[in-house]
Short mmCIF file of C-alpha atoms in Angstrom, two decimals:
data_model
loop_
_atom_site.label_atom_id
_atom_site.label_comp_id
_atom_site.label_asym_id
_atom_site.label_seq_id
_atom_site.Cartn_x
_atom_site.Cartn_y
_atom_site.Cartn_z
CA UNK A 7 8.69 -3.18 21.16
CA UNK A 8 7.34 -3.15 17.60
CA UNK A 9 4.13 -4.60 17.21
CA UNK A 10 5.35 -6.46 14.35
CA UNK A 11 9.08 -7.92 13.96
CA UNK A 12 10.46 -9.23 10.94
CA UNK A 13 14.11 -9.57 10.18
CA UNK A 14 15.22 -7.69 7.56
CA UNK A 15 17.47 -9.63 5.99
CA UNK A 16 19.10 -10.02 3.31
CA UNK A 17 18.15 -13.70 2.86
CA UNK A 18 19.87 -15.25 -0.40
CA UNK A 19 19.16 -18.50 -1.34
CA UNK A 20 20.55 -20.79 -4.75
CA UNK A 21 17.89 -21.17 -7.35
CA UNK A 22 15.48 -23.90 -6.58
CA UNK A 23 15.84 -23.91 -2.55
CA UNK A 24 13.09 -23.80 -0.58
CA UNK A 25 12.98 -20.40 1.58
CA UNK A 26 11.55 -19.58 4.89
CA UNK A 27 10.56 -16.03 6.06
CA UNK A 28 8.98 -15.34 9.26
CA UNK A 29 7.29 -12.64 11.49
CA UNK A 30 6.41 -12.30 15.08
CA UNK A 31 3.48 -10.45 16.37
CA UNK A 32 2.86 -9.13 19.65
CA UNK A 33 -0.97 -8.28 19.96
CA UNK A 34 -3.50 -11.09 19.79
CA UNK A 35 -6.13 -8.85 18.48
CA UNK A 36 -4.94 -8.77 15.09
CA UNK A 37 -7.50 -11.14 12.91
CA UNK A 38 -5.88 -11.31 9.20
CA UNK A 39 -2.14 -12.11 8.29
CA UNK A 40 -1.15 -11.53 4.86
CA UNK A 41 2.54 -11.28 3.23
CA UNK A 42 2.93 -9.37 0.06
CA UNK A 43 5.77 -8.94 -1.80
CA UNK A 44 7.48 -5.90 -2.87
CA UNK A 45 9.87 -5.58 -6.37
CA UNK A 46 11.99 -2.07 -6.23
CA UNK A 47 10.24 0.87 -6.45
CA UNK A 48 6.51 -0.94 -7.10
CA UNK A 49 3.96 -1.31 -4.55
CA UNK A 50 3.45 -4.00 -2.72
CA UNK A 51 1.52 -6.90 -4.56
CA UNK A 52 -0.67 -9.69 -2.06
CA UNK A 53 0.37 -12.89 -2.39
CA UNK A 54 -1.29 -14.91 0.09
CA UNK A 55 -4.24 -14.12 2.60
CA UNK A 56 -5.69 -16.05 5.82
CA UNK A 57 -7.80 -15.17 9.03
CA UNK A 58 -7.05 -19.13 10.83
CA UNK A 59 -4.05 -21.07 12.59
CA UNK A 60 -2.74 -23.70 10.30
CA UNK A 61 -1.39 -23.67 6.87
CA UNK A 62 -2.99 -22.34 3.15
CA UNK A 63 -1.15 -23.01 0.11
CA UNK A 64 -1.12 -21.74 -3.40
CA UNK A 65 1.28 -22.81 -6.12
CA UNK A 66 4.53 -22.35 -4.62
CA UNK A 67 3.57 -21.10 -1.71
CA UNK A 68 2.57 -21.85 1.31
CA UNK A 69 1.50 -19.66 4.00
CA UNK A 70 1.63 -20.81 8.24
CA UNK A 71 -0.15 -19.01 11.25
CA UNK A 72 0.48 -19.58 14.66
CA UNK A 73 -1.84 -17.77 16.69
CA UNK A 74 -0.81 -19.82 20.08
CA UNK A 75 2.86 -18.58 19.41
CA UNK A 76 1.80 -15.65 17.70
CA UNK A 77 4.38 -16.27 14.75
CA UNK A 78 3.39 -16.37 11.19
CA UNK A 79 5.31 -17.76 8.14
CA UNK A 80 6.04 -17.74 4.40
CA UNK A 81 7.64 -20.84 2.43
CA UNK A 82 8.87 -20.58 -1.31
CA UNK A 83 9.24 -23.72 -2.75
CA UNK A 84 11.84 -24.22 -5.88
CA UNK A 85 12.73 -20.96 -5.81
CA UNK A 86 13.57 -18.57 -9.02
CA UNK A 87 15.65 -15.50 -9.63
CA UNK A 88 12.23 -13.70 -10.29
CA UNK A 89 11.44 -14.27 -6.61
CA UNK A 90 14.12 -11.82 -5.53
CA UNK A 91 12.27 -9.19 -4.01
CA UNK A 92 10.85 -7.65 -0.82
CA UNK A 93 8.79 -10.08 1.03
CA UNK A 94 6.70 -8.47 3.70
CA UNK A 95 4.27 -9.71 6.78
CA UNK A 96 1.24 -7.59 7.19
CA UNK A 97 -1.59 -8.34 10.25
CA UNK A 98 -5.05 -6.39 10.27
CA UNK A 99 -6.94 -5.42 13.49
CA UNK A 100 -10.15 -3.60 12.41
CA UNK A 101 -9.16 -0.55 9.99
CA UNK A 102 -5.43 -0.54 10.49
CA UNK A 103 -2.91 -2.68 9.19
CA UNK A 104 0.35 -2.97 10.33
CA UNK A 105 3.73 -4.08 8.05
CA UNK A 106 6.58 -5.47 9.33
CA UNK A 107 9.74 -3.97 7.92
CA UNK A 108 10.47 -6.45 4.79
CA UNK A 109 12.56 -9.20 4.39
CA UNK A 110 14.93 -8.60 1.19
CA UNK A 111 15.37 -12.32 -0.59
CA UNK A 112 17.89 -12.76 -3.47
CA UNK A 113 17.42 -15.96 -5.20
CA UNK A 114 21.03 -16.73 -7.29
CA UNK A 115 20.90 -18.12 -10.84
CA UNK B 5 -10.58 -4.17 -14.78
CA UNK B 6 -7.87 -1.62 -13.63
CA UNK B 7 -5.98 -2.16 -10.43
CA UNK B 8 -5.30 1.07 -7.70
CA UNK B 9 -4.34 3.59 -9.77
CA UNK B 10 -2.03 6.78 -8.24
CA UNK B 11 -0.93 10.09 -9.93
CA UNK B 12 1.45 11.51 -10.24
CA UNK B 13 4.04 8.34 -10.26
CA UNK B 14 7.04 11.61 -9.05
CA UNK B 15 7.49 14.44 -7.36
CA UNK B 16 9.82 17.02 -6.35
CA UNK B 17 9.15 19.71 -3.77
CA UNK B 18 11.04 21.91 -1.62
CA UNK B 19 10.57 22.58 2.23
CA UNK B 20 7.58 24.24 3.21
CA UNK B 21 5.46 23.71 0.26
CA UNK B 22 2.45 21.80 0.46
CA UNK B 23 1.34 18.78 -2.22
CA UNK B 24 -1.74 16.88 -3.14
CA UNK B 25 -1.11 13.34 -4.07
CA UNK B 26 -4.07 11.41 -5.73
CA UNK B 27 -5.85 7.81 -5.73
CA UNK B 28 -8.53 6.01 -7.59
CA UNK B 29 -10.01 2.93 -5.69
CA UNK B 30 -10.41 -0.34 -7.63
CA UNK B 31 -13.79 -0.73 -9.33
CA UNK B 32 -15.83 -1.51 -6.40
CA UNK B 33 -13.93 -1.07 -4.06
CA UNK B 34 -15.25 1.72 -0.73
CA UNK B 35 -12.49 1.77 1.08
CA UNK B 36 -9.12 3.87 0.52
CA UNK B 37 -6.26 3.70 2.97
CA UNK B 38 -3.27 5.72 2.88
CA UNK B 39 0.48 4.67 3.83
CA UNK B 40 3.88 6.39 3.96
CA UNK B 41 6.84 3.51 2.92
CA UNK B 42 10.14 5.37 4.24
CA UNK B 43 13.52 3.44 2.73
CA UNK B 44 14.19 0.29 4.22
CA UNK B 45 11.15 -0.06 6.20
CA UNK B 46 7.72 -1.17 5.80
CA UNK B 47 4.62 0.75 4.57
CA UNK B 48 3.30 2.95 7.91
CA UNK B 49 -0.64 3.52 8.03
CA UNK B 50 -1.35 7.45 7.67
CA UNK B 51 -5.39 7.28 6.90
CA UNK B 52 -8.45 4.74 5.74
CA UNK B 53 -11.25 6.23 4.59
CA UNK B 54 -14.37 4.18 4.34
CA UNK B 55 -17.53 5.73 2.30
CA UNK B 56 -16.46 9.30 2.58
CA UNK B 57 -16.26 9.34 6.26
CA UNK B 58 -12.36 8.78 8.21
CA UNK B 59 -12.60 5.59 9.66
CA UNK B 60 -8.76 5.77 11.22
CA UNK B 61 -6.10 7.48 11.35
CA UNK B 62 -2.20 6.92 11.73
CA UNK B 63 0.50 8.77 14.14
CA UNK B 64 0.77 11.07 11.92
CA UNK B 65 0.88 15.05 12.56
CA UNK B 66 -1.94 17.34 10.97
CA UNK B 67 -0.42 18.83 8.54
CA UNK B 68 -0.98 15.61 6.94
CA UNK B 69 -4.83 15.76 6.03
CA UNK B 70 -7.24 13.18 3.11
CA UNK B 71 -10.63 13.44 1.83
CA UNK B 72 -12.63 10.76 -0.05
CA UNK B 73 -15.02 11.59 -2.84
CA UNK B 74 -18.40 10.31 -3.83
CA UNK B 75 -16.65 8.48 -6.47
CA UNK B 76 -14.17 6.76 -3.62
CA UNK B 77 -10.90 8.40 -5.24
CA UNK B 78 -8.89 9.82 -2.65
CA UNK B 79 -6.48 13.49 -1.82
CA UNK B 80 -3.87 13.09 0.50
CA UNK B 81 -2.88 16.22 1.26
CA UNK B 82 0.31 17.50 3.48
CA UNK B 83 1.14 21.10 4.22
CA UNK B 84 4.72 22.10 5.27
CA UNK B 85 6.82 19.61 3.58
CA UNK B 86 9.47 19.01 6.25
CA UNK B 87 12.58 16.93 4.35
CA UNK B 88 11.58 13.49 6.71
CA UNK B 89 8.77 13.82 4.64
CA UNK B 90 10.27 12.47 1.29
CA UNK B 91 8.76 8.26 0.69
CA UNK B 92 6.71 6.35 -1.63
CA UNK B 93 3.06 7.26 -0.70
CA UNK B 94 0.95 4.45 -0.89
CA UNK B 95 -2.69 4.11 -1.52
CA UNK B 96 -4.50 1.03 -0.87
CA UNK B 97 -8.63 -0.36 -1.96
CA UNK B 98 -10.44 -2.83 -0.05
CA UNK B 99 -14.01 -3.73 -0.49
CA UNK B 100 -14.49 -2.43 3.36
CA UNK B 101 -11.61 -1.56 4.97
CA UNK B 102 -10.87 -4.68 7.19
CA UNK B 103 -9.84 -7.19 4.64
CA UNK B 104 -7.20 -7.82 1.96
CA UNK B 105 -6.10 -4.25 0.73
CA UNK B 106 -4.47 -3.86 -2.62
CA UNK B 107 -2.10 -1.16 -3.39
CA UNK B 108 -0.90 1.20 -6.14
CA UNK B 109 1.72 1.69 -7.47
CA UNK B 110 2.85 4.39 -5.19
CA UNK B 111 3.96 8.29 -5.85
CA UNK B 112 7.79 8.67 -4.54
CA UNK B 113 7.92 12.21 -3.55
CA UNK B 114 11.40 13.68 -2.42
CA UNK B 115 11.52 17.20 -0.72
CA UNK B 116 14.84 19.29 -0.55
#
């Protein structure tokens, strides 16, 4: 079992929808959760950050941890074609962070 | 201020050779971490460094090896290019390893 499962995908959505992308984690260790998104063939850019169950939002987004469930989540509200990308979960236990595989979102004009 | 910065952007190599991939660390910024992104999957953690000294590594073989300067740019280095080897190479700064990371933009290296 991965320590870190995210589905893949792909996830397309009309313009303006709001958008839901998830992860489960395994290990209960792991202190920061972080999703970052990923446009082809760039490296992955942070988008949101947090260390604490509950919710932390920022513009359009809006980041959820469940540490009870272990299950973290993304939300994209009003989404835009410029969205389409590679969304990935990311969870940090001391020095080594661990990725899950990338959800691929295509957001349709 | 400049972000993660990673040279070269391409490379080509056949099997067997060795390469030398480079990073320089945001302004700041101790901590280096290396990751291998293969297709379709998410980046996989090969190294941090933290203040010269390997803080962690990866399960990664030895022929893949880093180093960290006194400046906090960063070698990856791996010997014996095998074709599985071919992926964007990442390189990530943090202020101290255990925190938000932000990356390059990557070197995509293919080996024939």
């Amino acid at each position: 079992q991965k320590e870190v499962e995210q589905d893949p995908g792909p996830l397309s959505v009309p313009e303006g929808a709001i958008v839901s992308l998830n992860c489960t984690y395994s290990n209960s260790a792991f202190q920061y959760f972080m999703w970052y998104r990923q446009y082809s063939r760039k490296g992955p850019e942070l988008l949101m950050y947090t260390y604490s169950s509950g919710n932390k939002e920022d513009g359009r987004f809006t980041a959820q941890v469940d540490k009870s469930s272990k299950y973290i989540s993304l939300f994209i509200r009003d989404s835009q074609p410029s969205d389409s990308a590679t969304y990935l979960c990311a969870m940090n236990r001391g020095f080594k962070t661990i990725f899950g595989a990338g959800t691929r979102l295509f957001v349709k004009a | 201020d400049a972000g993660v910065t990673q040279s070269p952007t391409h490379l080509i190599k056949t099997r067997g050779q060795h390469v030398t991939l480079r990073c320089s660390p945001i302004s700041g910024h101790k901590s280096v971490s290396w990751y291998q992104q293969v297709l379709g999957q998410g980046p996989q953690f090969i190294f941090q460094y933290y203040e010269k000294e390997e803080r962690g590594r990866g399960n990664f073989p030895d022929r893949f090896s880093a180093r960290q300067f006194p400046n906090y740019s960063s070698e990856l280095n791996v010997n014996a290019l095998l074709l599985g080897d071919s992926a964007l190479y990442l390189c990530a700064s943090s202020s101290d390893g255990q925190e938000t990371q932000y990356f390059g933009p990557g070197t995509r290296l293919l080996v024939l």
